[in-house]
Short mmCIF file of N, CA and C in Angstrom, two decimals:
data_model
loop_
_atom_site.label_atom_id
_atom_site.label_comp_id
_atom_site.label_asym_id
_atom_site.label_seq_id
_atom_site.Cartn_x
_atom_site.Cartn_y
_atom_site.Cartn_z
N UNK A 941 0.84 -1.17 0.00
CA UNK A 941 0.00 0.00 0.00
C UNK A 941 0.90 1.24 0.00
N UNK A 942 0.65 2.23 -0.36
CA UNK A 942 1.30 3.48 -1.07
C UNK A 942 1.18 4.13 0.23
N UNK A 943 2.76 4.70 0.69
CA UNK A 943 2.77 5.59 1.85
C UNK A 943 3.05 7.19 1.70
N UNK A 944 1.85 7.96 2.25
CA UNK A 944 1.93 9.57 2.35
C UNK A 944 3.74 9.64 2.35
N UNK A 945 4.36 10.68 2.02
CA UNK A 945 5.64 10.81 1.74
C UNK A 945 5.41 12.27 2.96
N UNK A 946 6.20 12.07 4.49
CA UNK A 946 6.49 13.05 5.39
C UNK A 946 7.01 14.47 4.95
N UNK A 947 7.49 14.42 4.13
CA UNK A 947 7.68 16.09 3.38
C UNK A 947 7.77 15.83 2.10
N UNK A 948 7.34 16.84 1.24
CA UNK A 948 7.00 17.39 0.50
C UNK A 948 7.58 18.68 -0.33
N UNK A 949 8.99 18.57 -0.80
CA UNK A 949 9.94 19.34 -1.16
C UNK A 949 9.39 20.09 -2.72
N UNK A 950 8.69 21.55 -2.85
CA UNK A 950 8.28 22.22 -4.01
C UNK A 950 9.74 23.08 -4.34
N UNK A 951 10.33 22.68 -5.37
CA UNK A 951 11.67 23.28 -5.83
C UNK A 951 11.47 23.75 -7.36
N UNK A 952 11.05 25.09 -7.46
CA UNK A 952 11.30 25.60 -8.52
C UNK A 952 12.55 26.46 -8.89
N UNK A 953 13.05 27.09 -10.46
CA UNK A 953 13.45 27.88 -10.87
C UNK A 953 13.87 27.91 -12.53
N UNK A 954 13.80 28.96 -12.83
CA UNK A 954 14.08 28.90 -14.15
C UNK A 954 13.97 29.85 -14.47
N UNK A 955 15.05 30.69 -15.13
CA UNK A 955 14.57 32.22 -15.80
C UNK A 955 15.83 32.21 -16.89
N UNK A 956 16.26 31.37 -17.57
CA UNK A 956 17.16 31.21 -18.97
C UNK A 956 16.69 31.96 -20.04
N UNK A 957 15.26 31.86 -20.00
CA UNK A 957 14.73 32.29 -21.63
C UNK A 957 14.23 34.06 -20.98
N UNK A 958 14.25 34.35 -19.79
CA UNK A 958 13.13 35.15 -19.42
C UNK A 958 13.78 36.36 -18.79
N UNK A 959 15.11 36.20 -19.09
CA UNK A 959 16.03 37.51 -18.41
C UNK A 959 15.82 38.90 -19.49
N UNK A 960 15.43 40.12 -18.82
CA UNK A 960 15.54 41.37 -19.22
C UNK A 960 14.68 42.01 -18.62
N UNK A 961 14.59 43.51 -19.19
CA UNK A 961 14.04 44.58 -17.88
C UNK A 961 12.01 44.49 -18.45
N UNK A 962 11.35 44.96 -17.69
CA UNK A 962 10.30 45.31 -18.24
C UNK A 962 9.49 45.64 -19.44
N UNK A 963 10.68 46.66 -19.58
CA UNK A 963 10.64 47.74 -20.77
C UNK A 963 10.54 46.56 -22.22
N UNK A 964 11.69 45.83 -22.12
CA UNK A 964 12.20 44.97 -22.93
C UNK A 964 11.66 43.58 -23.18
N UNK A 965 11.45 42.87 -22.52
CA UNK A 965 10.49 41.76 -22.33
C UNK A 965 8.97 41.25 -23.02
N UNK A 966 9.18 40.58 -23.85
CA UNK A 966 7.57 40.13 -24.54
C UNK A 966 6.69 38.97 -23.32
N UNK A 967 5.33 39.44 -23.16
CA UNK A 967 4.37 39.67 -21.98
C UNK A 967 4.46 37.91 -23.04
N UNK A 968 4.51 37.08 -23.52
CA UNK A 968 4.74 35.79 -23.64
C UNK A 968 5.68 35.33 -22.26
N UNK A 969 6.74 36.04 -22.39
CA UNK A 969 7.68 35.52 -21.84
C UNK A 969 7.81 35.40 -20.35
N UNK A 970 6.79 36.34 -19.54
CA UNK A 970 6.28 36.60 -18.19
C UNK A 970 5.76 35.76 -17.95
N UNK A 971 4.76 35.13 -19.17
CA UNK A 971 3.83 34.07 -18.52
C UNK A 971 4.27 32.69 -18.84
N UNK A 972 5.10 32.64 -19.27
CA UNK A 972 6.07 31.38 -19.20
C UNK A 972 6.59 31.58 -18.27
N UNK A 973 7.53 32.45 -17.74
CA UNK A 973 8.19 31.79 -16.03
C UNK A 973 7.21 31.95 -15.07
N UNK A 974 6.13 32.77 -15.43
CA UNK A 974 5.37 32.26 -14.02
C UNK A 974 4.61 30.61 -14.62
N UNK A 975 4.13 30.51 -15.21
CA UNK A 975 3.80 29.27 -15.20
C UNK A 975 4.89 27.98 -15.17
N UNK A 976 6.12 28.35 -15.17
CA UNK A 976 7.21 27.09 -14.76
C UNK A 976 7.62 27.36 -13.30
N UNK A 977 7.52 28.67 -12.83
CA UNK A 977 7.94 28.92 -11.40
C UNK A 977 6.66 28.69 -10.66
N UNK A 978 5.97 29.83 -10.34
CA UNK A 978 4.41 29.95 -10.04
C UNK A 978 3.92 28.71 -9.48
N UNK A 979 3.20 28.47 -10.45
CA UNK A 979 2.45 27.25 -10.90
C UNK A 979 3.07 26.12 -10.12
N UNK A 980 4.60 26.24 -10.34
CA UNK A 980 5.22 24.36 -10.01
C UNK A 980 4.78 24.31 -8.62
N UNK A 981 4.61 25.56 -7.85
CA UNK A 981 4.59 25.39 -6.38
C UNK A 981 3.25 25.46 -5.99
N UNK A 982 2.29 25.88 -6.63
CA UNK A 982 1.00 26.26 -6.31
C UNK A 982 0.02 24.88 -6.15
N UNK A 983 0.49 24.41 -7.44
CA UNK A 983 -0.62 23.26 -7.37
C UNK A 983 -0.05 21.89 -7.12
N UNK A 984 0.88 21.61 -6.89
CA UNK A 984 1.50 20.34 -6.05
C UNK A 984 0.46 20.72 -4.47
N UNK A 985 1.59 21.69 -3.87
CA UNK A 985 1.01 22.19 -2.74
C UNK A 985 -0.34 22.42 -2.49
N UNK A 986 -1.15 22.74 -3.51
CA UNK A 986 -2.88 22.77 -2.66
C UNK A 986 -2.74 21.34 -2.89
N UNK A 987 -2.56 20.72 -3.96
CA UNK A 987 -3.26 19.28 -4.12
C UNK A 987 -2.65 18.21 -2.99
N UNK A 988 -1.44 19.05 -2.14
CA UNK A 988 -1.64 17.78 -0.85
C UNK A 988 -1.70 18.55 0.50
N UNK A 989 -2.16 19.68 0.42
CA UNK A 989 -2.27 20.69 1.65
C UNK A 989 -3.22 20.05 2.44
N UNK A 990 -4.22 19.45 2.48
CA UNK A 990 -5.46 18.87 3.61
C UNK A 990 -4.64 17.66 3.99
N UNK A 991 -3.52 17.20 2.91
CA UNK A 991 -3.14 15.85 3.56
C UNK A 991 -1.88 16.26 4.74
N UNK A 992 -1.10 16.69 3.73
CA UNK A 992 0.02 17.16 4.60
C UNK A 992 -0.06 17.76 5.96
N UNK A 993 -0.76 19.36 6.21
CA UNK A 993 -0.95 20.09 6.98
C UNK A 993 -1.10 19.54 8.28
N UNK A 994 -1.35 18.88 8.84
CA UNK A 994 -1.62 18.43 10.01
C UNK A 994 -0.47 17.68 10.55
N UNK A 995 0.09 16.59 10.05
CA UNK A 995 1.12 15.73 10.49
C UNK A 995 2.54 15.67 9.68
N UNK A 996 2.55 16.53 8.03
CA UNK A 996 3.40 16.37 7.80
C UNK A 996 4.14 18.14 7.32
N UNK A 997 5.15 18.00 6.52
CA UNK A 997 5.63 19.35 6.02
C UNK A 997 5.65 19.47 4.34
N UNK A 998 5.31 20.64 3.89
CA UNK A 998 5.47 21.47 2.65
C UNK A 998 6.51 22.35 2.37
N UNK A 999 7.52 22.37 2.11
CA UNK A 999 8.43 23.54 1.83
C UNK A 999 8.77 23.75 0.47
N UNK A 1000 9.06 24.97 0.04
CA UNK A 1000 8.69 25.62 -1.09
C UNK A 1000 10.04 26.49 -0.86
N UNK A 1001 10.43 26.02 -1.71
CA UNK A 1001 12.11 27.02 -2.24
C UNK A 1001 12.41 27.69 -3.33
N UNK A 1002 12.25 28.76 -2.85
CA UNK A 1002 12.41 30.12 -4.03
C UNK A 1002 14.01 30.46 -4.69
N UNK A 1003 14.57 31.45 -5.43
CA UNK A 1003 15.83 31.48 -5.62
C UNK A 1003 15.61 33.39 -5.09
N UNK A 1004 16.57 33.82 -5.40
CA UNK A 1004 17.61 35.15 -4.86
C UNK A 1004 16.00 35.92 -4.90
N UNK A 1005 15.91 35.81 -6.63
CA UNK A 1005 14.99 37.10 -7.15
C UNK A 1005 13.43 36.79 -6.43
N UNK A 1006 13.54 35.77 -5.74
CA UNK A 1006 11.95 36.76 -4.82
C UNK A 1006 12.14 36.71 -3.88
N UNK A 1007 13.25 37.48 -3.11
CA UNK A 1007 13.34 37.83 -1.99
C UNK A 1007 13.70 39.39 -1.79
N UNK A 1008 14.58 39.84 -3.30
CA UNK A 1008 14.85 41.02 -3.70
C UNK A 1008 14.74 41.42 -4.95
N UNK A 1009 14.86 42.49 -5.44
CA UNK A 1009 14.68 42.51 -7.00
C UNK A 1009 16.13 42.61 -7.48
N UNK A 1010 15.91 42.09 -8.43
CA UNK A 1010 17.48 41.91 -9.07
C UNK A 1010 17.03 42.26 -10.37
N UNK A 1011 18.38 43.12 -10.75
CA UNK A 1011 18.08 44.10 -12.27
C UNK A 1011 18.00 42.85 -13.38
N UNK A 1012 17.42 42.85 -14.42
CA UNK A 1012 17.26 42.00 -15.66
C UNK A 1012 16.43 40.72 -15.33
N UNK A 1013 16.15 40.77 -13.71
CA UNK A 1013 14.84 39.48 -13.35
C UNK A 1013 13.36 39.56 -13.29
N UNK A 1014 13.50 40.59 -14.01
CA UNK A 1014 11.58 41.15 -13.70
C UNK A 1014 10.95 40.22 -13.64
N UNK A 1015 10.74 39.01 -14.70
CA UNK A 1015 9.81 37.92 -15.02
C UNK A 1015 10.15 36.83 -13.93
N UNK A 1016 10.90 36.83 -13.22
CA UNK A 1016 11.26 35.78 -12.03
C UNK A 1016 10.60 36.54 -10.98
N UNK A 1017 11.11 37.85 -10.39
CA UNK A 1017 10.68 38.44 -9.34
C UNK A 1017 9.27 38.21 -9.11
N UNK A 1018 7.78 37.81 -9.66
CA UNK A 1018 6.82 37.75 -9.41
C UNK A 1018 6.22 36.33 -8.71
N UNK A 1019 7.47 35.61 -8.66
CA UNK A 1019 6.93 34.73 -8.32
C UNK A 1019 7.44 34.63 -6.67
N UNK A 1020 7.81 36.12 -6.37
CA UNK A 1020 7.76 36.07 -4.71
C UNK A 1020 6.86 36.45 -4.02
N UNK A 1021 5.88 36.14 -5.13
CA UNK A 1021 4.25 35.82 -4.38
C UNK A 1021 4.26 34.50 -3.73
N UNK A 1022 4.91 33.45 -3.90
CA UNK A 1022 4.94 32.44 -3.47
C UNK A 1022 5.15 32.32 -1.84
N UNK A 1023 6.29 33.59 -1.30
CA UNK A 1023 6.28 33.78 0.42
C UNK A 1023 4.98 33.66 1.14
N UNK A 1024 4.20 34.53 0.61
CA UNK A 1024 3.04 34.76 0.87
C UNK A 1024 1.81 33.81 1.08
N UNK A 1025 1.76 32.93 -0.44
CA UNK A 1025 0.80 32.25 -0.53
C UNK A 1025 0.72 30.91 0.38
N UNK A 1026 1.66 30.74 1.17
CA UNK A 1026 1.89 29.67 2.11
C UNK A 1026 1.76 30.43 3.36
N UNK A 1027 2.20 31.49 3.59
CA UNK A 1027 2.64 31.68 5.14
C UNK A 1027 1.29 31.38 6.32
N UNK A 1028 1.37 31.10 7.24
CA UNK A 1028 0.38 30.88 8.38
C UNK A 1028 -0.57 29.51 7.93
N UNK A 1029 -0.44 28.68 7.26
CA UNK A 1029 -0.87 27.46 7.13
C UNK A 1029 -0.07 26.24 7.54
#
């Protein structure tokens, strides 16, 4: 029989294709790293949050750019919504 796995390691990153400033950047290319960053952590994590939450752990590991902004990471930096969308659960 298949055993719940005690943590639950969400490890994203990727911004190869997606480096440059605002200004510069095609709005394609935003929604590609949030949907490879974003996304990787969002929906693992709800889909075992009622299981996990109680007895086991979720951790979710971000890189540099969402903790600060870093010049030429615009399209990464948004996904330090991710601090947020976990905290107090």
């Amino acid at each position: 029989q298949p055993r719940i796995p005690d943590i639950l390691y969400c490890v994203a990153g990727s911004t190869a294709h997606e480096l440059g400033f605002l200004a510069d950047i095609e709005p394609e290319l935003l929604q590609r790293c949030m949907n490879d960053n974003y996304y990787s952590h969002a929906y693992p994590g709800q889909c075992v949050l009622q299981t996990l939450v109680h007895r086991r752990k979720i951790v979710f590991v971000n890189g540099l750019a969402s903790l600060t902004p870093i010049p030429g990471y615009i399209a990464d930096s948004g996904r330090s919504t991710n601090r947020g969308l976990w905290k107090g659960h």
